[in-house]
Coordinates of C-alpha atoms and ligand atoms in Angstrom, one line a residue:
Chain A
M1 CA 0.0 0.0 0.0
N2 CA 1.4 3.4 -0.8
I3 CA 0.6 6.5 1.0
E4 CA -0.5 8.5 -2.0
H5 CA -3.2 5.8 -2.7
I6 CA -4.4 6.0 0.9
T7 CA -4.5 9.7 0.9
K8 CA -6.5 9.7 -2.2
K9 CA -9.0 7.1 -0.9
L10 CA -9.5 8.9 2.3
S11 CA -10.0 12.3 0.8
E12 CA -12.6 10.8 -1.4
S13 CA -14.6 9.5 1.5
H14 CA -16.9 12.0 3.0
G15 CA -18.2 11.8 6.6
W16 CA -16.8 9.9 9.4
Q17 CA -18.6 6.6 8.7
A18 CA -17.1 6.5 5.2
K19 CA -13.7 7.4 6.5
Y20 CA -13.9 4.7 9.1
R21 CA -15.0 2.2 6.5
E22 CA -12.0 3.0 4.4
I23 CA -9.7 2.9 7.5
M24 CA -11.1 -0.6 8.4
L25 CA -10.6 -1.8 4.9
L26 CA -6.9 -0.6 5.1
G27 CA -6.6 -2.6 8.3
K28 CA -8.0 -5.7 6.6
Q29 CA -5.2 -5.5 4.0
L30 CA -2.5 -5.3 6.7
P31 CA -1.2 -8.9 7.2
A32 CA -2.0 -10.2 10.7
L33 CA 0.9 -10.7 13.0
P34 CA 1.5 -14.3 13.9
D35 CA 0.4 -15.1 17.4
A36 CA 4.0 -15.9 18.4
L37 CA 4.8 -12.2 17.8
K38 CA 1.9 -10.9 19.8
V39 CA 3.9 -10.7 23.0
D40 CA 3.7 -8.2 25.8
S41 CA 7.2 -6.9 25.2
A42 CA 6.1 -5.7 21.7
L43 CA 3.1 -3.8 23.1
V44 CA 3.1 -0.1 22.7
S45 CA 2.1 1.3 26.1
G46 CA -0.4 4.1 26.3
C47 CA -2.9 2.5 24.0
D48 CA -6.5 1.6 25.0
S49 CA -6.5 -1.2 22.5
K50 CA -3.6 -3.6 22.1
V51 CA -0.9 -2.5 19.6
W52 CA 2.1 -4.7 18.8
L53 CA 4.9 -3.0 16.9
Y54 CA 8.2 -4.2 15.5
L55 CA 10.6 -1.9 13.8
D56 CA 14.0 -2.7 12.2
L57 CA 16.4 -1.5 9.6
D58 CA 16.9 -3.2 6.2
E59 CA 20.6 -2.8 6.2
N60 CA 21.0 -3.1 2.4
A61 CA 18.4 -0.6 1.5
Q62 CA 18.9 1.5 4.6
Q63 CA 15.2 1.6 4.9
L64 CA 12.9 1.1 7.9
V65 CA 10.9 -2.1 8.1
L66 CA 7.7 -2.0 10.2
I67 CA 5.2 -4.6 11.2
A68 CA 2.4 -4.0 13.5
D69 CA -1.0 -5.3 14.5
S70 CA -3.9 -4.3 16.8
D71 CA -6.9 -6.1 18.3
T72 CA -9.2 -3.4 17.0
R73 CA -10.1 -2.8 13.4
I74 CA -9.9 0.9 13.5
V75 CA -6.5 1.1 15.2
K76 CA -5.3 -1.6 12.8
G77 CA -6.4 0.6 9.9
L78 CA -4.6 3.6 11.4
L79 CA -1.5 1.4 11.8
A80 CA -1.7 0.6 8.1
I81 CA -1.5 4.4 7.3
I82 CA 1.4 4.9 9.7
I83 CA 3.3 1.9 8.2
A84 CA 2.7 3.1 4.7
A85 CA 4.0 6.5 5.7
Y86 CA 7.2 5.3 7.4
A87 CA 8.0 2.3 5.3
S88 CA 10.9 2.8 2.9
K89 CA 12.0 5.9 4.7
T90 CA 15.6 6.0 5.9
P91 CA 15.9 6.5 9.7
E92 CA 17.1 10.0 8.8
Q93 CA 14.0 10.7 6.8
A94 CA 11.8 9.1 9.4
S95 CA 13.0 11.2 12.2
Q96 CA 12.3 14.3 10.2
F97 CA 8.9 13.2 9.1
N98 CA 5.9 14.8 10.7
A99 CA 3.2 12.2 11.1
Y100 CA 0.9 14.7 12.7
E101 CA 0.8 16.8 9.5
L102 CA -0.1 13.7 7.6
F103 CA -3.0 12.9 9.9
E104 CA -4.1 16.5 9.8
S105 CA -4.2 16.5 6.0
L106 CA -6.2 13.3 6.1
G107 CA -8.7 14.9 8.4
L108 CA -7.9 12.4 11.1
I109 CA -6.2 14.7 13.6
A110 CA -8.8 13.9 16.3
H111 CA -7.1 10.5 16.5
L112 CA -3.9 12.0 17.6
S113 CA -5.2 13.7 20.7
P114 CA -4.0 11.9 23.7
S115 CA -7.4 11.6 25.3
R116 CA -8.7 9.5 22.5
G117 CA -6.6 6.9 24.1
N118 CA -6.1 4.9 20.9
G119 CA -2.4 5.5 21.2
I120 CA -1.6 6.8 17.8
R121 CA 0.5 9.4 19.4
A122 CA 2.3 6.8 21.5
I123 CA 3.0 4.7 18.3
V124 CA 4.3 7.6 16.4
E125 CA 6.6 8.7 19.3
Q126 CA 7.9 5.2 19.6
I127 CA 8.7 5.0 15.9
Q128 CA 10.4 8.4 16.0
A129 CA 12.5 7.3 19.0
K130 CA 13.6 4.1 17.4
A131 CA 14.4 5.8 14.1
E132 CA 16.6 8.2 16.0
L133 CA 18.5 5.2 17.4
L134 CA 18.9 3.6 14.0
K135 CA 20.4 6.7 12.4
Chain B
M1 CA -46.8 14.7 40.2
T2 CA -43.8 15.7 38.2
D3 CA -43.9 14.8 34.5
I4 CA -40.5 13.1 34.3
Q5 CA -40.2 13.6 30.5
S6 CA -40.4 17.3 30.8
L7 CA -37.4 17.4 33.2
R8 CA -35.2 16.8 30.2
N9 CA -35.6 20.5 29.3
D10 CA -33.8 21.4 32.5
F11 CA -30.6 20.0 31.1
P12 CA -29.2 22.4 28.5
I13 CA -26.4 20.1 27.2
L14 CA -29.0 17.6 26.0
N15 CA -30.1 20.1 23.3
K16 CA -26.6 20.2 21.9
Q17 CA -25.7 19.2 18.4
L18 CA -22.5 17.4 17.8
D19 CA -21.2 17.4 14.2
G20 CA -24.7 18.4 13.2
Q21 CA -26.3 15.5 15.0
P22 CA -28.3 15.5 18.2
L23 CA -26.4 14.3 21.2
C24 CA -27.5 10.9 22.5
Y25 CA -26.0 10.9 26.0
L26 CA -25.9 7.3 27.4
D27 CA -22.9 7.8 29.7
S28 CA -24.6 8.9 33.0
A29 CA -22.7 6.2 35.0
A30 CA -19.5 8.0 34.1
T31 CA -21.0 11.4 35.1
A32 CA -24.5 12.7 35.1
Q33 CA -25.5 15.9 33.2
K34 CA -26.3 19.0 35.2
P35 CA -29.7 20.8 35.4
N36 CA -29.9 24.6 35.0
K37 CA -30.5 24.9 38.7
V38 CA -27.1 23.5 39.6
I39 CA -25.3 25.5 36.9
D40 CA -27.0 28.7 38.0
V41 CA -26.2 28.2 41.7
I42 CA -22.5 27.8 40.9
K43 CA -22.5 30.8 38.6
T44 CA -24.3 32.9 41.1
F45 CA -21.9 31.9 43.9
Y46 CA -18.9 33.1 42.0
Q47 CA -20.6 36.2 40.7
D48 CA -22.3 37.4 43.8
E49 CA -21.4 35.4 46.8
N50 CA -17.8 34.2 46.6
S51 CA -16.0 34.2 49.9
N52 CA -14.1 31.7 52.1
V53 CA -15.9 29.8 54.8
H54 CA -15.4 29.5 58.6
R55 CA -13.0 32.5 58.5
G56 CA -14.3 35.9 58.2
L57 CA -16.7 38.0 60.2
H58 CA -17.8 39.9 57.2
T59 CA -21.2 39.4 55.6
L60 CA -20.1 37.5 52.5
S61 CA -18.1 35.0 54.6
E62 CA -20.9 34.5 57.0
N63 CA -23.3 33.9 54.2
A64 CA -21.0 31.4 52.5
T65 CA -20.5 29.6 55.7
V66 CA -24.2 29.3 56.3
R67 CA -24.7 28.0 52.8
Y68 CA -21.9 25.5 53.1
E69 CA -23.1 24.2 56.4
S70 CA -26.7 24.1 55.3
A71 CA -25.6 22.0 52.3
R72 CA -24.5 19.4 54.8
E73 CA -28.0 19.4 56.3
T74 CA -29.5 18.9 52.8
I75 CA -27.4 15.8 52.0
A76 CA -27.8 14.5 55.6
S77 CA -31.6 14.7 55.4
F78 CA -31.5 13.2 51.9
L79 CA -29.7 10.2 53.3
N80 CA -31.6 10.2 56.6
V81 CA -28.6 10.7 58.8
E82 CA -27.3 13.3 61.3
T83 CA -25.7 16.4 59.8
R84 CA -22.5 15.9 61.8
E85 CA -22.2 12.4 60.2
I86 CA -21.4 13.9 56.8
V87 CA -17.8 14.7 55.8
W88 CA -17.2 16.6 52.5
T89 CA -14.5 15.1 50.4
S90 CA -13.4 15.4 46.7
G91 CA -15.5 12.4 45.9
A92 CA -16.0 8.7 46.4
T93 CA -12.4 7.9 45.6
E94 CA -11.1 10.2 48.4
S95 CA -13.8 9.0 50.8
L96 CA -12.7 5.3 50.2
N97 CA -9.0 6.3 50.7
L98 CA -9.9 8.1 53.9
L99 CA -11.7 5.0 55.2
A100 CA -9.2 2.4 54.1
Y101 CA -6.4 4.5 55.7
G102 CA -8.4 5.2 58.9
L103 CA -9.8 1.7 59.4
S104 CA -6.5 0.0 58.7
A105 CA -5.1 1.5 61.9
C106 CA -6.7 -1.5 63.6
F107 CA -5.7 -4.1 61.0
N108 CA -3.1 -6.8 61.6
S109 CA -2.0 -9.9 59.8
D110 CA -5.1 -11.8 61.0
S111 CA -7.4 -9.2 59.6
V112 CA -9.7 -9.9 56.6
I113 CA -11.2 -7.3 54.2
A114 CA -14.0 -8.6 52.1
I115 CA -15.0 -6.9 48.8
S116 CA -17.3 -7.9 46.0
P117 CA -16.0 -8.9 42.5
F118 CA -17.9 -6.0 41.0
E119 CA -15.9 -3.3 42.7
H120 CA -14.6 -0.2 41.0
H121 CA -10.8 0.1 41.3
A122 CA -11.5 3.0 43.8
N123 CA -12.9 0.4 46.1
I124 CA -10.1 -2.2 45.5
V125 CA -6.8 -0.4 45.4
P126 CA -7.0 1.5 48.7
W127 CA -7.8 -1.8 50.5
Q128 CA -5.0 -3.6 48.7
E129 CA -2.7 -0.8 49.9
A130 CA -4.0 -1.2 53.5
C131 CA -3.5 -5.0 53.2
Q132 CA 0.1 -4.5 52.1
R133 CA 0.8 -2.1 55.0
T134 CA -0.7 -4.3 57.6
G135 CA -0.5 -7.9 56.4
A136 CA -4.3 -8.2 56.2
T137 CA -5.9 -10.4 53.6
L138 CA -8.4 -9.4 50.8
L139 CA -11.3 -11.8 50.4
V140 CA -13.5 -11.6 47.3
L141 CA -17.1 -12.6 47.5
P142 CA -18.4 -15.1 44.8
M143 CA -20.4 -14.3 41.6
L144 CA -22.6 -16.5 39.4
D145 CA -23.2 -15.5 35.8
G146 CA -22.5 -11.8 36.3
V147 CA -24.7 -11.6 39.5
L148 CA -23.5 -11.6 43.1
D149 CA -24.0 -15.1 44.6
E150 CA -25.8 -13.9 47.7
Q151 CA -26.0 -17.2 49.5
G152 CA -22.4 -18.0 48.7
A153 CA -21.4 -14.5 49.9
I154 CA -23.3 -14.8 53.1
A155 CA -21.7 -18.2 53.8
L156 CA -18.2 -16.8 53.1
L157 CA -18.8 -13.9 55.4
K158 CA -20.0 -16.1 58.2
Q159 CA -17.0 -18.4 57.7
H160 CA -14.3 -15.7 57.7
K161 CA -16.0 -13.0 59.8
P162 CA -14.0 -10.2 58.1
D163 CA -13.1 -7.0 59.8
V164 CA -14.6 -5.0 57.0
L165 CA -16.9 -5.5 54.1
A166 CA -16.4 -2.9 51.4
M167 CA -18.8 -3.1 48.5
G168 CA -20.8 -1.1 46.0
H169 CA -24.5 -0.5 46.3
V170 CA -24.8 -0.5 42.5
S171 CA -22.2 -1.8 40.0
N172 CA -20.9 0.9 37.7
A173 CA -19.9 -1.6 35.0
L174 CA -23.1 -3.6 34.9
G175 CA -25.8 -1.6 36.8
N176 CA -26.6 -4.5 39.2
I177 CA -28.3 -3.4 42.4
H178 CA -26.7 -5.6 45.0
P179 CA -28.6 -7.1 47.9
I180 CA -26.7 -5.0 50.5
E181 CA -29.6 -5.1 53.0
S182 CA -29.1 -8.8 53.7
L183 CA -25.3 -8.6 53.6
I184 CA -25.3 -5.7 56.0
S185 CA -27.5 -7.5 58.4
V186 CA -25.2 -10.6 58.3
C187 CA -22.3 -8.3 58.9
K188 CA -24.0 -6.8 62.0
A189 CA -24.4 -10.2 63.5
I190 CA -20.7 -11.1 63.0
G191 CA -19.2 -7.8 63.9
T192 CA -18.0 -6.8 60.5
I193 CA -17.8 -3.1 59.7
T194 CA -19.7 -2.2 56.5
V195 CA -18.5 0.3 53.9
I196 CA -20.9 0.9 51.1
D197 CA -19.8 2.6 47.9
G198 CA -22.9 4.5 46.9
A199 CA -21.3 6.4 43.9
Q200 CA -23.8 4.8 41.5
S201 CA -26.9 4.9 43.6
L202 CA -27.9 8.5 44.5
L203 CA -29.1 9.3 41.0
H204 CA -31.4 6.3 40.8
L205 CA -32.2 5.1 44.3
R206 CA -33.0 7.0 47.5
P207 CA -30.9 5.2 50.0
D208 CA -32.1 5.5 53.5
L209 CA -28.9 5.0 55.5
K210 CA -30.7 4.7 58.8
A211 CA -32.7 1.8 57.4
L212 CA -29.7 0.3 55.7
D213 CA -27.8 0.5 59.0
C214 CA -24.4 0.4 57.3
D215 CA -21.4 1.9 59.2
F216 CA -20.0 4.0 56.3
Y217 CA -21.3 5.1 52.9
V218 CA -19.5 7.1 50.2
F219 CA -20.7 9.1 47.2
S220 CA -19.7 11.6 44.5
A221 CA -21.7 14.7 43.6
H222 CA -21.0 14.5 39.9
K223 CA -22.8 11.2 39.5
A224 CA -25.9 12.7 41.0
L225 CA -26.4 15.9 38.9
G226 CA -23.9 17.8 41.0
P227 CA -20.4 19.3 40.1
T228 CA -17.2 17.3 39.7
G229 CA -14.5 17.2 42.4
V230 CA -16.8 17.0 45.4
G231 CA -18.5 14.3 47.3
G232 CA -18.7 12.9 50.7
L233 CA -18.6 10.3 53.3
Y234 CA -21.2 9.2 55.9
G235 CA -20.2 7.4 59.0
K236 CA -22.0 6.5 62.2
Y237 CA -20.9 9.3 64.4
Q238 CA -18.9 7.5 67.1
Q239 CA -17.1 5.3 64.5
L240 CA -16.5 8.3 62.2
N241 CA -15.1 10.4 65.0
A242 CA -12.8 7.6 66.1
L243 CA -11.1 7.4 62.8
P244 CA -7.6 8.9 62.6
V245 CA -7.2 11.8 60.2
Y246 CA -5.3 11.2 56.9
K247 CA -5.0 14.7 55.7
T248 CA -4.0 17.6 58.0
G249 CA -3.7 21.4 57.7
G250 CA -5.6 24.5 58.5
E251 CA -9.4 24.5 59.4
M252 CA -9.4 21.0 60.9
I253 CA -7.5 22.0 64.1
R254 CA -8.6 23.2 67.5
E255 CA -5.2 24.4 68.6
V256 CA -1.7 24.3 67.1
S257 CA 1.6 24.9 68.8
F258 CA 5.0 23.9 67.5
E259 CA 5.0 21.0 70.0
R260 CA 1.6 19.5 69.2
S261 CA -1.8 20.1 67.7
S262 CA -5.3 19.1 68.7
Y263 CA -8.0 18.5 66.2
R264 CA -11.6 19.4 66.0
E265 CA -14.4 16.8 66.2
A266 CA -15.7 15.1 63.1
P267 CA -16.7 16.2 60.5
G268 CA -14.4 19.2 60.8
K269 CA -11.3 17.2 61.5
F270 CA -11.5 15.5 58.1
E271 CA -11.8 18.7 56.2
P272 CA -8.5 20.5 56.3
G273 CA -7.9 23.5 54.0
T274 CA -10.3 25.6 52.0
P275 CA -13.0 23.3 50.9
N276 CA -14.7 23.1 47.5
I277 CA -17.3 25.6 48.5
S278 CA -19.0 26.2 45.2
G279 CA -19.0 22.4 44.7
V280 CA -20.7 21.7 48.0
I281 CA -23.3 24.4 47.3
G282 CA -23.9 23.0 43.8
F283 CA -24.2 19.5 45.2
A284 CA -26.9 20.7 47.6
A285 CA -28.7 22.3 44.6
A286 CA -28.6 18.9 42.8
I287 CA -30.0 17.1 45.9
D288 CA -32.8 19.8 46.1
Y289 CA -33.5 19.1 42.5
I290 CA -33.7 15.3 43.0
N291 CA -35.9 15.8 46.1
E292 CA -38.5 17.5 43.9
I293 CA -38.9 14.3 41.8
D294 CA -41.2 11.6 43.0
P295 CA -38.9 8.7 43.6
S296 CA -41.3 6.0 42.5
A297 CA -42.3 7.8 39.3
L298 CA -38.6 8.3 38.6
Q299 CA -37.8 4.6 39.1
R300 CA -40.8 3.5 37.1
Y301 CA -39.7 5.8 34.2
E302 CA -36.1 4.6 34.3
Q303 CA -37.2 1.0 34.4
T304 CA -39.5 1.4 31.4
L305 CA -36.6 3.0 29.4
Y306 CA -34.2 0.3 30.6
H307 CA -36.4 -2.6 29.6
A308 CA -37.2 -1.0 26.2
L309 CA -33.5 -0.7 25.6
L310 CA -32.8 -4.2 26.8
E311 CA -35.5 -5.7 24.6
K312 CA -34.4 -3.9 21.5
L313 CA -30.8 -4.8 22.1
K314 CA -31.6 -8.5 22.6
Q315 CA -33.4 -8.6 19.3
I316 CA -30.1 -7.9 17.6
E317 CA -28.4 -11.3 16.8
G318 CA -24.9 -11.6 18.2
I319 CA -25.4 -9.2 21.2
T320 CA -24.3 -10.5 24.6
V321 CA -25.6 -8.5 27.6
Y322 CA -23.8 -8.9 31.0
G323 CA -25.0 -8.6 34.5
D324 CA -28.3 -8.7 36.4
T325 CA -31.2 -7.6 34.2
Q326 CA -33.7 -8.1 37.0
N327 CA -32.2 -5.7 39.5
N328 CA -30.6 -3.0 37.6
V329 CA -30.5 0.8 37.7
G330 CA -30.5 1.1 33.9
V331 CA -27.1 0.1 32.6
V332 CA -26.7 -2.1 29.6
S333 CA -23.2 -3.6 29.3
F334 CA -22.7 -5.6 26.2
N335 CA -20.6 -6.9 23.3
Y336 CA -21.4 -7.7 19.7
K337 CA -20.0 -11.1 18.5
S338 CA -16.3 -10.9 18.8
E339 CA -16.1 -7.2 17.8
H340 CA -13.9 -5.0 19.9
H341 CA -15.8 -2.6 22.2
Y342 CA -13.4 0.1 21.1
D343 CA -14.6 -0.2 17.4
L344 CA -18.2 -0.3 18.4
A345 CA -18.0 2.8 20.6
T346 CA -15.9 4.7 18.1
L347 CA -18.4 4.1 15.4
L348 CA -21.4 4.8 17.6
N349 CA -19.7 8.2 18.4
T350 CA -19.9 9.1 14.7
Y351 CA -23.7 9.0 15.1
G352 CA -23.6 11.3 18.2
V353 CA -24.0 8.5 20.6
A354 CA -22.0 8.8 23.8
V355 CA -21.3 5.5 25.4
R356 CA -18.4 4.2 27.4
S357 CA -16.2 1.3 26.3
G358 CA -13.5 -0.6 28.0
H359 CA -13.1 -2.1 31.5
H360 CA -15.0 0.7 33.3
C361 CA -12.3 0.7 36.1
T362 CA -13.3 -2.9 36.9
Q363 CA -10.6 -5.0 35.4
P364 CA -11.0 -7.9 37.9
L365 CA -14.7 -8.1 37.0
M366 CA -14.0 -8.1 33.3
K367 CA -11.5 -10.9 33.8
M368 CA -14.2 -13.0 35.6
L369 CA -16.6 -12.3 32.8
K370 CA -13.9 -13.4 30.4
V371 CA -14.0 -10.3 28.3
N372 CA -11.5 -7.5 27.8
G373 CA -14.2 -4.9 28.2
T374 CA -17.7 -4.0 27.1
V375 CA -19.7 -1.2 25.6
R376 CA -21.8 0.4 28.4
A377 CA -24.9 2.4 27.7
S378 CA -26.1 3.9 31.0
L379 CA -29.5 5.7 31.4
A380 CA -30.8 8.5 33.5
F381 CA -34.3 9.9 33.9
Y382 CA -33.4 12.7 31.4
N383 CA -33.2 10.1 28.6
N384 CA -36.2 9.3 26.5
Q385 CA -37.5 6.8 24.0
D386 CA -36.0 8.9 21.2
D387 CA -32.5 8.3 22.7
I388 CA -33.2 4.6 22.7
E389 CA -34.3 4.7 19.1
H390 CA -31.3 6.9 18.2
F391 CA -29.0 4.4 19.9
I392 CA -30.5 1.3 18.3
N393 CA -30.4 2.8 14.8
A394 CA -26.8 3.8 15.3
L395 CA -25.9 0.4 16.6
N396 CA -27.5 -1.3 13.6
A397 CA -25.7 1.0 11.2
T398 CA -22.4 0.3 13.1
I399 CA -23.0 -3.4 12.9
E400 CA -23.6 -3.1 9.1
L401 CA -20.3 -1.2 8.8
L402 CA -18.5 -4.0 10.7
D403 CA -20.1 -7.1 9.2
Ligands
LIG1 C1 -19.0 2.5 41.8 C2 -18.0 3.6 41.8 N1 -17.2 3.8 42.8 C3 -16.3 4.8 42.8 C4 -16.1 5.7 41.8 C5 -15.2 6.8 41.8 O1 -15.8 8.0 41.9 P1 -15.0 9.4 41.7 O2 -14.2 9.2 40.5 O3 -16.1 10.4 41.6 O4 -14.2 9.6 42.9 C6 -16.9 5.5 40.6 C7 -16.8 6.4 39.5 O5 -16.8 5.9 38.3 C8 -17.9 4.4 40.6 O6 -18.7 4.2 39.6

């Protein structure tokens, strides 16, 4: 999935129900994490729902590799967007990337507010911190 | 007799539109909405009457003190207890902490504290802390299919003769009204101190504490049409006055020297510092408002709404409802198939429906029910059949989106 495609799809959906339908469809396309990887140590803390996140560096391509899953459909869809946005970025690019602007432009900024508790903020912060270490 | 339906007009927030849709507020167990009377009293206090209490000789301070103390009479007579038996706190949570701290002064490693499996974390964690400090044991009463096992609970109480039974009057997660009358009377016979968490009852029931004969009872104003950040604690006077203080400072003292201080009698000794004056006055206005509603008409109306909601919900295939549907204040806690409560509540919100999703601060209960949470729709007398229709339509649309 590439981020341009996602942006286009979401901007074409009007109203929250349509947006959520699109988000949940994106989530469905995200491969499920094998149960063996759904371990507590991979949980992102600060999320209401469960979010498992793995991030590594493809040494050859010098690009980030992310896999993630959630026990809720909506958060899984939001993860699909985040993964599409960060995948294939170098750690350098990732740490400079502003995910909030992306969510703002998608009209999903409500989901970044800490009180929504879905932990998108926590996920993005964790990715940024890890990207910083991989630089 | 009051026409219950018309009372809805007293709640300005219920006319609010959210994203161009009417608000369908089904989260009264989290906090109740406020009638104009309460909002006005608080506004007037700050606009025309603001002053500290128990301090000044000037007119404003005198007036504020009279209002503050007469609020204590209002809540005391609502609960049918003596005025000096009411302590103002910041809410049920603080009241339970005060009690767990105060009562634990007499705990030792042989002590047993009984709680029900339905307890809000606010009525679990303070007792756990007390157990850790003193070596006392926490005993959990049994449950059957989401309902307290009354006979099992009574047997367990008789067997262990706990020092304290701390349990809710009404479950916030499920709405169950617990048979506290029978448990309190068993506790009387075996010398167990009873602490009842009434946070969820004031809005729906009119607890008569003299008749209940519990030793302590706690509550929060905001769950009963009042403002946030204020609540209280009832205790039988001798027992209340015998508790050690857990917060100290100004106001609560009789005399202070650098060597030692002496404290006032209860309730004063538990109220150090400047209290939440506007909150207390607002709370009294809320109780005045509730007092004007005929309790049996209110309960009949709430029960009609509750059963209408329950019936419509049960017609939807794949819905599981948890808890006691026979004795309930009007809370429907449910799941749909294996869908996550988070997805359900998020989608319901897009239709202007305000419900709670998650563990409702009752993680041990959720574990016993073998779920990671539920969607909770909680009713109050200011809801109506339109709200129920709104909710059911939104839920059907949500399910369509998910299926
Ligand atoms: C049963 C019960 N007990 C205690 C509390 C805590 O009340 P407060 O947060 O007002 O202190 C609540 C609030 O959700 C509750 O429902």
